[in-house]
Structure formats: C-alpha cells, structure tokens
mmCIF file of C-alpha atoms in Angstrom:
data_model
loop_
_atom_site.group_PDB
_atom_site.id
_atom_site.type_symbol
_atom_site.label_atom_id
_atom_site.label_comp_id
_atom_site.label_asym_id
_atom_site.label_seq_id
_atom_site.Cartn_x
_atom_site.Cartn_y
_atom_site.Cartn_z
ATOM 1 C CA UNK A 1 300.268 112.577 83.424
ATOM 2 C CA UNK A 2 299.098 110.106 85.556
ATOM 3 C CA UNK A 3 296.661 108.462 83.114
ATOM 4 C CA UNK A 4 299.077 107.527 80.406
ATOM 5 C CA UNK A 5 298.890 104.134 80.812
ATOM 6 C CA UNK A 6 303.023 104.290 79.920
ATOM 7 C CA UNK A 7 306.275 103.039 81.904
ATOM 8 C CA UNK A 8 307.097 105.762 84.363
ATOM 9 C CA UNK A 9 310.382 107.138 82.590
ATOM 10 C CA UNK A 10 308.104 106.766 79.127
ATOM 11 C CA UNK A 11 305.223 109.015 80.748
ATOM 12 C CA UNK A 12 307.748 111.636 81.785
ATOM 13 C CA UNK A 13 308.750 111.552 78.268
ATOM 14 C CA UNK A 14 305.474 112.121 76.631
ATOM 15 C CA UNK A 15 304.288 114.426 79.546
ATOM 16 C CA UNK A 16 307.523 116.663 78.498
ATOM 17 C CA UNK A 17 306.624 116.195 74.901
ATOM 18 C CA UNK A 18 303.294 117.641 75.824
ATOM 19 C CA UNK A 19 304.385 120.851 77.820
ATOM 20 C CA UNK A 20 306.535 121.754 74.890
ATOM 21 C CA UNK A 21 303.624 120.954 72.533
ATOM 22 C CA UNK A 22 301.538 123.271 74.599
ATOM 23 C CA UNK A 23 304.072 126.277 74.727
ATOM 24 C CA UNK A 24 304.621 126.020 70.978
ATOM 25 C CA UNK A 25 300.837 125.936 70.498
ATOM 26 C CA UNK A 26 300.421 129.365 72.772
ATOM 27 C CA UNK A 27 303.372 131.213 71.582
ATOM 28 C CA UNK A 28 303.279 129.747 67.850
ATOM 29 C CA UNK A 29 300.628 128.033 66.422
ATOM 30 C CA UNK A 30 298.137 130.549 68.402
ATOM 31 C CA UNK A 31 295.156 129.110 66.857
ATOM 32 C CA UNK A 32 292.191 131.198 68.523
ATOM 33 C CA UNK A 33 293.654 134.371 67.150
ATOM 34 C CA UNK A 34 294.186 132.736 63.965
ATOM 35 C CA UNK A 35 291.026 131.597 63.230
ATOM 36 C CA UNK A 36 289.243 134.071 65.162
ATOM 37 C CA UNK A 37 287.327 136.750 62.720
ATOM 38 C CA UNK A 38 285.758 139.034 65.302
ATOM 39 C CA UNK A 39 282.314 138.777 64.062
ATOM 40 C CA UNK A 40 280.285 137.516 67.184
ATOM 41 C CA UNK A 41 279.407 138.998 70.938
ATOM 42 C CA UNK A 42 283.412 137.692 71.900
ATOM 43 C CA UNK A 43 284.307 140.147 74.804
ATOM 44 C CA UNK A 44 288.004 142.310 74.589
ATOM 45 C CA UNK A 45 288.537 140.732 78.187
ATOM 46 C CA UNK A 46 288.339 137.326 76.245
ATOM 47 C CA UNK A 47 290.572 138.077 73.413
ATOM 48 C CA UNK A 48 292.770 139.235 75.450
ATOM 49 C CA UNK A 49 293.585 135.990 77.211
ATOM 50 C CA UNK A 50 293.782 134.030 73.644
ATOM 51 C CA UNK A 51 297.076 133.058 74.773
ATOM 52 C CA UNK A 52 296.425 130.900 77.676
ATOM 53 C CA UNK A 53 293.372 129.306 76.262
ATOM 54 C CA UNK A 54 295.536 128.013 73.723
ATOM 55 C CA UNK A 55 297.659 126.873 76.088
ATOM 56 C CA UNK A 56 294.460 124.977 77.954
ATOM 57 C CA UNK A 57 293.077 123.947 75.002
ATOM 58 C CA UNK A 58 296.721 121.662 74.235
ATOM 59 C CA UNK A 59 296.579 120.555 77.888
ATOM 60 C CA UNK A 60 292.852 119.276 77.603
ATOM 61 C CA UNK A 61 293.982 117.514 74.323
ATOM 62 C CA UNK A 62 296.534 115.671 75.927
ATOM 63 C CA UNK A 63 294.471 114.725 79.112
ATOM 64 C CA UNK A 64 291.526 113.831 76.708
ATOM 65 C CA UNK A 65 294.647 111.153 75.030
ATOM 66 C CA UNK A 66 295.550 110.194 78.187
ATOM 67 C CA UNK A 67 292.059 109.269 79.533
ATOM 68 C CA UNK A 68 290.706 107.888 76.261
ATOM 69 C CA UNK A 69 294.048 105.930 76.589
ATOM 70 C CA UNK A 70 293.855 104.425 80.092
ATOM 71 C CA UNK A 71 290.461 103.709 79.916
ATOM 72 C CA UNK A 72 291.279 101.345 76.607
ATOM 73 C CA UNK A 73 294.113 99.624 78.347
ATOM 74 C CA UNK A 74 292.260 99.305 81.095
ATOM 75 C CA UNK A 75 288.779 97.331 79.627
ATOM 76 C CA UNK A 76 291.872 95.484 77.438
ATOM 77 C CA UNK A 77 293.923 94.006 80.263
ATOM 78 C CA UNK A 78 290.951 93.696 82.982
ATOM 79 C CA UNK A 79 287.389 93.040 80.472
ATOM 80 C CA UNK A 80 285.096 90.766 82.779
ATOM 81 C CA UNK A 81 286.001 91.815 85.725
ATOM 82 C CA UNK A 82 283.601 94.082 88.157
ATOM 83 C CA UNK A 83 286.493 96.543 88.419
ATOM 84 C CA UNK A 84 286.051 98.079 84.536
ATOM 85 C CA UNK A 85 282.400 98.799 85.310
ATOM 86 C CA UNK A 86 282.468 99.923 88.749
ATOM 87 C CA UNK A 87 285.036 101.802 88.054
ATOM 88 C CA UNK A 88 287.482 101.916 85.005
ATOM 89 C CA UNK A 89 284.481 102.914 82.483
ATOM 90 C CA UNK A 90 282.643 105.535 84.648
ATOM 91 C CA UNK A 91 285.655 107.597 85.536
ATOM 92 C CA UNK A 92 287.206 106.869 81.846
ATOM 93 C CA UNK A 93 283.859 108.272 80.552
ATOM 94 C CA UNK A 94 283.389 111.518 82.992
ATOM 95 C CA UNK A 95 287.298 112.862 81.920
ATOM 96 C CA UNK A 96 286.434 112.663 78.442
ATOM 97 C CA UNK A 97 282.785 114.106 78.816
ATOM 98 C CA UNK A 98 284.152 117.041 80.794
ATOM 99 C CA UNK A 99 287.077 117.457 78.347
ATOM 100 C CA UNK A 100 284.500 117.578 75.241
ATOM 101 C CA UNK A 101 282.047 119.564 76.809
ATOM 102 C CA UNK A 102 284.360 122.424 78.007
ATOM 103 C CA UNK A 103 286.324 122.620 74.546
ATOM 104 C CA UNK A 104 282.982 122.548 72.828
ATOM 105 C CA UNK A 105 281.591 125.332 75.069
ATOM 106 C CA UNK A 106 284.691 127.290 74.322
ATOM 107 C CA UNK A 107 284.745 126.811 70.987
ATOM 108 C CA UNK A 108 281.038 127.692 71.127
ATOM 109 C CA UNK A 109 281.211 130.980 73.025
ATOM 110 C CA UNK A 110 284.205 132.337 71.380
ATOM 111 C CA UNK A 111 283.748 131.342 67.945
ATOM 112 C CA UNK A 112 280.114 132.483 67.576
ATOM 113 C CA UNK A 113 278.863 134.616 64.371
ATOM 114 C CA UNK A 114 275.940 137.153 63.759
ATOM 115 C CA UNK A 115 274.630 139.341 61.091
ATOM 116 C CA UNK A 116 271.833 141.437 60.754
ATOM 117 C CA UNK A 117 269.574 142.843 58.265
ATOM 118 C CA UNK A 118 267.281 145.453 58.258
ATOM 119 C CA UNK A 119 264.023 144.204 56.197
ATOM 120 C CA UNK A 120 260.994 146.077 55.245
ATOM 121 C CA UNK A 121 257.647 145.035 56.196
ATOM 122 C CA UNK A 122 255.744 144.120 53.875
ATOM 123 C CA UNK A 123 257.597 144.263 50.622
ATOM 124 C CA UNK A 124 260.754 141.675 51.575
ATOM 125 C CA UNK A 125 258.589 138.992 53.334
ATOM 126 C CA UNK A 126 258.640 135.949 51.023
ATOM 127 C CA UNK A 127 262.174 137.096 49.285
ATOM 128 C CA UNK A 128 264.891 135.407 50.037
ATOM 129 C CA UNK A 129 267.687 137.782 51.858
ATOM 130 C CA UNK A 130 271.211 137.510 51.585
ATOM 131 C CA UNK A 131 273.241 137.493 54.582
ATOM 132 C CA UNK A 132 277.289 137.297 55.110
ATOM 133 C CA UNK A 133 279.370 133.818 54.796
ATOM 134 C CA UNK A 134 276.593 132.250 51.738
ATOM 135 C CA UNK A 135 273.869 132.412 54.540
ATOM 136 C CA UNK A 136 270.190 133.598 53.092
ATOM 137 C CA UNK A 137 267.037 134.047 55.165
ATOM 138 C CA UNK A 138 263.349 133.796 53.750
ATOM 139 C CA UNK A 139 260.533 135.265 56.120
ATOM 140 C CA UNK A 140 256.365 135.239 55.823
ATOM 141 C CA UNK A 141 254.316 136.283 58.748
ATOM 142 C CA UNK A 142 251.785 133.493 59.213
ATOM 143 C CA UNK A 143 249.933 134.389 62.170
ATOM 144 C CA UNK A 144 248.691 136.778 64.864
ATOM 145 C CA UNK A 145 246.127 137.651 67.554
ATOM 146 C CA UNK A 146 245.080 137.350 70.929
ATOM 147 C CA UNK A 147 246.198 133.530 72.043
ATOM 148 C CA UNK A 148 245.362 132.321 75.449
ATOM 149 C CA UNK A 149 248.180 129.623 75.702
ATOM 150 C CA UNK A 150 248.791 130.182 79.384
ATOM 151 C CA UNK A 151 251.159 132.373 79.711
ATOM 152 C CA UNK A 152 251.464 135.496 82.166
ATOM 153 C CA UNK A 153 248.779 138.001 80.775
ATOM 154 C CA UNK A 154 245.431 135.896 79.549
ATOM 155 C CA UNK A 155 244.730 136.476 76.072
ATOM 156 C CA UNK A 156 248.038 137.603 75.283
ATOM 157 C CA UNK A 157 248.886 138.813 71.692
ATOM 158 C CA UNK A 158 251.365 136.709 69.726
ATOM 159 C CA UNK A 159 252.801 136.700 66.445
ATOM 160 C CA UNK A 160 254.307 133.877 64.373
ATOM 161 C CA UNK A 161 256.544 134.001 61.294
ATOM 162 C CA UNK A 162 257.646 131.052 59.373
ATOM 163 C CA UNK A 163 261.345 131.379 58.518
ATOM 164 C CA UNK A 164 263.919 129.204 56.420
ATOM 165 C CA UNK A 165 267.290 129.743 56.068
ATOM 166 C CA UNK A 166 269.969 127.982 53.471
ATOM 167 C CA UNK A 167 273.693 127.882 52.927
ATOM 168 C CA UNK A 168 275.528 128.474 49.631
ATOM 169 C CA UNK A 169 278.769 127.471 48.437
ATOM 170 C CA UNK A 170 279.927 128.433 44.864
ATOM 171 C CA UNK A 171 276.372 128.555 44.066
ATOM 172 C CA UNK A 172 275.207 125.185 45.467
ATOM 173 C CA UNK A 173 272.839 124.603 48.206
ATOM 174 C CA UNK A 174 275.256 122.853 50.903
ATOM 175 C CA UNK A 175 272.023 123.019 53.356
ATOM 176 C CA UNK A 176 268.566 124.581 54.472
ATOM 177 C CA UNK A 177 266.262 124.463 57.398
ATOM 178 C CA UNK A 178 262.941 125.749 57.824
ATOM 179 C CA UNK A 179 260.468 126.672 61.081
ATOM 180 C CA UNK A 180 259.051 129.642 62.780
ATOM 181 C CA UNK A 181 259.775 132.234 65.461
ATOM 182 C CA UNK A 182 257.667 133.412 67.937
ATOM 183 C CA UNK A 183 257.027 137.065 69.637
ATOM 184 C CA UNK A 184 254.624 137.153 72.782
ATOM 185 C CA UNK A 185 253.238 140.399 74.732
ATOM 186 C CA UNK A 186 250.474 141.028 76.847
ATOM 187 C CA UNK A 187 249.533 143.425 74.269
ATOM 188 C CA UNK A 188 250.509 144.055 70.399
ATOM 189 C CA UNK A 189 253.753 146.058 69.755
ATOM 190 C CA UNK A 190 252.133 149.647 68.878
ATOM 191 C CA UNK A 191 253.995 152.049 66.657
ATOM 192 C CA UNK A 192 257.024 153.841 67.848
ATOM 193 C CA UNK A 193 257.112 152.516 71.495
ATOM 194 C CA UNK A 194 260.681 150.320 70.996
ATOM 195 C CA UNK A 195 262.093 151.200 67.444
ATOM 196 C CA UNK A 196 264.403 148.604 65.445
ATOM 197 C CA UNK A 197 267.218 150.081 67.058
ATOM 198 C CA UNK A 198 266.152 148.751 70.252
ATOM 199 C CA UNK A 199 264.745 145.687 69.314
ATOM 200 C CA UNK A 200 268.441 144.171 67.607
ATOM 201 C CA UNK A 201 270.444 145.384 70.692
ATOM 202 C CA UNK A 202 267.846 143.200 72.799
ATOM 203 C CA UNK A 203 268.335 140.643 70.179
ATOM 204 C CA UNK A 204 272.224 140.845 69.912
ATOM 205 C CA UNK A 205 272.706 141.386 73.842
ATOM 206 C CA UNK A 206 271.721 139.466 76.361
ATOM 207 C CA UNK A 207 272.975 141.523 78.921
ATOM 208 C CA UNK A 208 270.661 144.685 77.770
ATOM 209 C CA UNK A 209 267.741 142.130 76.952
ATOM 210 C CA UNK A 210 267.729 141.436 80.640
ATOM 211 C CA UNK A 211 267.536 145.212 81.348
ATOM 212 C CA UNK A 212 264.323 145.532 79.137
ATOM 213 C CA UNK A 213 262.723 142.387 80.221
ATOM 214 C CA UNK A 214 259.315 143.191 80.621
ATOM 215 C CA UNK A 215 256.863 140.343 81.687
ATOM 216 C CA UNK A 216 254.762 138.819 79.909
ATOM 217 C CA UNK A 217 257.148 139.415 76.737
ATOM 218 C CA UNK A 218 258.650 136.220 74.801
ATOM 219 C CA UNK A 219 260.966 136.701 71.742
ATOM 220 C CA UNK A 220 262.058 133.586 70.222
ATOM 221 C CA UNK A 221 263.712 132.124 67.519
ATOM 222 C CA UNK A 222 263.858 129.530 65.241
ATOM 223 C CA UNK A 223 266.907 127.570 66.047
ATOM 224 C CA UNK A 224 267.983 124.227 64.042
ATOM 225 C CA UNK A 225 270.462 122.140 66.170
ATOM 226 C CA UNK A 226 273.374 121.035 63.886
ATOM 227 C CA UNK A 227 276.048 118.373 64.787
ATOM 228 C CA UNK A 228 278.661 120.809 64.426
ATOM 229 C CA UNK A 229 276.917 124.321 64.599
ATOM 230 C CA UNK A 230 273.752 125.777 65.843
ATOM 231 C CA UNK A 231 271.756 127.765 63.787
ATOM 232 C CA UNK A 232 269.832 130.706 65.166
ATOM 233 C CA UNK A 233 266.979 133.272 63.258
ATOM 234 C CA UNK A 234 265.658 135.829 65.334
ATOM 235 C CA UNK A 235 262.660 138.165 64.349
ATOM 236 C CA UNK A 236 260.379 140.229 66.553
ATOM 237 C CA UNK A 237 257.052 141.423 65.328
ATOM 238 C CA UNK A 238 255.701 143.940 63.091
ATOM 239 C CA UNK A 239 253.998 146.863 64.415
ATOM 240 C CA UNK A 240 250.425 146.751 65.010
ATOM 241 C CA UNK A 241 247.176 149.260 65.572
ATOM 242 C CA UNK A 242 243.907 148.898 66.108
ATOM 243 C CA UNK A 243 242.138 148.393 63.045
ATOM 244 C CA UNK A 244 238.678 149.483 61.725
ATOM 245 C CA UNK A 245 237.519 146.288 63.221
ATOM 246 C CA UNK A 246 238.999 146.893 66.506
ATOM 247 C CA UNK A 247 241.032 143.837 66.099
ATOM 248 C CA UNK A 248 245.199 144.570 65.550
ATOM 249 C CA UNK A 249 246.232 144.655 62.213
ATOM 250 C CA UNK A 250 249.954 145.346 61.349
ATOM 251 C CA UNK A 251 251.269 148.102 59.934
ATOM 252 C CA UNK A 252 254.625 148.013 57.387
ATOM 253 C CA UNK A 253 257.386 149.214 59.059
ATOM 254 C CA UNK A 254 261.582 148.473 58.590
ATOM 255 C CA UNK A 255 262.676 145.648 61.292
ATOM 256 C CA UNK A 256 265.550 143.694 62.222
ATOM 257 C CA UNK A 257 266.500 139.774 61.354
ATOM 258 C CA UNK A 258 269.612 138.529 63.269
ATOM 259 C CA UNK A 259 271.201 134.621 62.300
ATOM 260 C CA UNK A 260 273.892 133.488 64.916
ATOM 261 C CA UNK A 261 275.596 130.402 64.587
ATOM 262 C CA UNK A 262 276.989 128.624 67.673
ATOM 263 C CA UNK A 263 279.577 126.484 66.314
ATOM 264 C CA UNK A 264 279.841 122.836 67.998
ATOM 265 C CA UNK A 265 276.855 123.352 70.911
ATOM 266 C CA UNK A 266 275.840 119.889 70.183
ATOM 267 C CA UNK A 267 278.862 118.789 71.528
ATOM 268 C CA UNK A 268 278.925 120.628 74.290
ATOM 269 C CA UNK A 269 275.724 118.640 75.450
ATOM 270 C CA UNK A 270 277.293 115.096 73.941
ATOM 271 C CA UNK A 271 279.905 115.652 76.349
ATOM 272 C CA UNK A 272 277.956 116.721 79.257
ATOM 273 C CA UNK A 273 275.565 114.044 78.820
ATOM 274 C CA UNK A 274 278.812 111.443 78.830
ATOM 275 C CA UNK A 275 280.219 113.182 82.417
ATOM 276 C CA UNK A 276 276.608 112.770 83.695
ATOM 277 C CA UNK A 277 276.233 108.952 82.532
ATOM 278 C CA UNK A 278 279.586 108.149 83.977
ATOM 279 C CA UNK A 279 278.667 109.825 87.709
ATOM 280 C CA UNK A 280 275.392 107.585 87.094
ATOM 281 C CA UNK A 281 276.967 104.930 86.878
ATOM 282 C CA UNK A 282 279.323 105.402 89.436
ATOM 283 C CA UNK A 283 276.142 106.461 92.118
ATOM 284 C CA UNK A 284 274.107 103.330 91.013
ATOM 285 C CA UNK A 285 277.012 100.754 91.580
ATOM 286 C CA UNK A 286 278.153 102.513 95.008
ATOM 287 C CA UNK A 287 274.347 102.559 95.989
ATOM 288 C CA UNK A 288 274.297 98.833 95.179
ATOM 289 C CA UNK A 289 277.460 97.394 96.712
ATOM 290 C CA UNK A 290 275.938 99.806 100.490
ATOM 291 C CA UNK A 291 272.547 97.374 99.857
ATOM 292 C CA UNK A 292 274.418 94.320 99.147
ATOM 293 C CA UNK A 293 276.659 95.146 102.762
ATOM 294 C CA UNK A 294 273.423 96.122 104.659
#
C-alpha cells in the first residue's frame, strides 16, 4: 500500500481494488487447484491450503506492482542524486527479488511432475523410452569400477550412465538435453540387497532417502537447468557380481528411471540473487558513508 507511488485517496483506491482482486482470485479464479494435476510429491496438507496461497500469490502480485512502481518513479523524479543508489535502487531491488523468488519457489514446489519407468537391463539401454506429457528418455551405461576420486571409502565403486532426454509436441522435437548420472558406493550394488522397489521410493522421497542414507553412497542425476523448468533424470546402477576375473561385472536386471521437472527453479535463484545484490549494495554504501564519518 505504501509503495504505490499514488495520491493518498488514489492508493486507497487501488489498494481496495486489490483486496477485492485477491478475494475473487481465492474464492473464484482459484488458480492452483485449477492448474494443479496431482502428479508430483505435493503434500494433502498443501492442497489443502490452495485457497490462501491464492490469496498470497494476488497480494505478492500487487506488492511486486507496487515496488517495481515506486522504485521507477523514484530513479524518474530523483536520477543523479546519491539518494536512488543508497537507497531507492537497493530496497526497490530486494522487494522484487524476494517477491520473485518466493512465487517461483512456490510455483516450483507445488507444481512439480514425475514419472517413472521400469527398464530392463540390458535390452532397453540405447532405446529411446517414452514417458508421460511427450517426455522420452534414452540411457547407455558408459562406465564402471573402482574410482578413487576422494570420496569417503578409497577406491570406491562408481557407475556412470550417459542419459538424454527430449520433448515432443505433435510429433516435433520442441527440445533435448543430454549428460550423465552418477551412482557411488563403497562397494558395487550386489544382487538382491535393495530391489527396484526400494531404490524409486529413495529416488521419489527425500524424506525415506534420508532414512536409508548410508555413507559413502551418492545417487545423482543428470539435471539440465531450464529458464522456466528444471529437468531432472535419475538412474541408480545395475547390479553387479564378481566376475571370473574378480573384477565386478553387471548383471541384467529390471530398474527404475524417474524424470521430475521443477517448473520455474531458475527463477527462484534470479530472484534470490536480486534480494542478495540489493542488501549488497545497501551494506557496501552504509560501510562507506561509517569510513567517510570516521
């Protein structure tokens, strides 16, 4: 309210406009449930509050107009001066930042995706595999062994896979990425000692992947950081036994491949990065003007 850079009985006016804005957009529009498809880790305690997040998102809009707002007028009506940098711009930039980042972590968390597939080992490595929402996921193993990379455990056993991933639309290719994910014991997996089962729910939850932890362990994934989404493909290891050789050699076997998307992350650390450069600024010139007066 106090931002709009308005006349006072003007800024009553659009702060009224606003309220009923934000009650039409919680009771009404409800966008979260309307757009929400129930196909990441979203929590029922979450959901259930759909209502007032609405309602916050609306209020953030409008203080993210007000603050873009005043901090306009004010490098307008007072450019040159100490004032816009001292002050104006740094506290202009850490509303907005904070606005972005916590509608973009939102958006983020609640709006997140997943789907799974269950792939045998060898015989669907190198095919590409069709996933929900045009996504398809192509996986190779390219290498494994004993590493000593300086992690917990000398000589610990890792295995990388190159995977790519690609949206379709109507047939066309709208995008694709390509890298590799990583799995890292102390040891090789051996046969039967987790199970698929286990391995997605350690995948899928971070809460139970906690509870397994063991250490020494690494699981993880190739991720491609998108302007608007976050792209994530997650793929443990295949089994393994000793060989003739003595050396690990794995064994086929049916194992999970889990793609999230994160919608909007990336903005979520633009707007961060804006609340921290504005509190930067602000430090450096108060630290100054102290030296100048000493």
């Amino acid at each position: 309210h106090y931002f709009m850079p308005l006349h006072r009985r003007w800024r009553w006016a659009a702060t009224l406009c606003a309220l009923a804005a934000i009650v039409a957009t919680a009771l009404v529009w409800q966008p979260f449930e309307t757009h929400f498809r129930g196909i990441g880790m979203t929590s029922g305690k979450t959901v259930a509050i759909f209502g007032w997040l609405d309602a916050a998102f609306a209020a953030g809009a409008y203080l993210l107009i007000a603050a873009s707002l005043w901090l306009a007028n004010s490098m307008r009506h007072h450019w040159g001066r100490p004032l816009v940098r001292r002050y104006y711009l740094p506290v202009g930039i850490i509303h907005v930042g904070i606005v972005v980042a916590i509608g973009a972590g939102t958006v983020a968390t609640i709006f997140d995706s997943y789907a799974q597939k269950m792939v045998n080992f060898p015989e669907d490595f190198g095919q590409s595999l069709a996933l929900p929402d045009g996504y398809s996921v192509t996986l190779s193993l390219r290498d494994y062994g004993a590493a000593d990379d300086g992690g917990r455990g000398s000589g610990g056993f890792r295995a990388v896979a190159d995977a790519s991933w690609s949206l379709t639309r109507g047939g066309n290719i709208l995008e694709e990425r390509s890298g590799h994910t990583l799995f890292r014991d102390t040891r090789p997996p051996p046969q039967g000692e987790r199970g698929a089962v286990r391995l997605m729910c350690e995948i899928l939850d971070y809460r139970y992947a906690r509870y397994a932890d063991k250490s020494g362990r690494i699981m993880h994934p190739f991720i491609h950081r998108g302007l608007w989404r976050d792209v994530q493909v997650w793929f443990p290891s295949p089994e393994f036994t000793t060989g003739t050789s003595g050396k690990p050699e794995p064994q086929p076997g049916r194992l999970p491949v889990v793609l999230k998307t994160y919608p909007m992350m990336t903005w979520l650390w633009i707007g961060l990065a804006m609340a921290l450069a504005g509190a930067a600024m602000t430090f450096a010139y108060t630290l100054a003007d102290r030296r100048r007066r000493d």
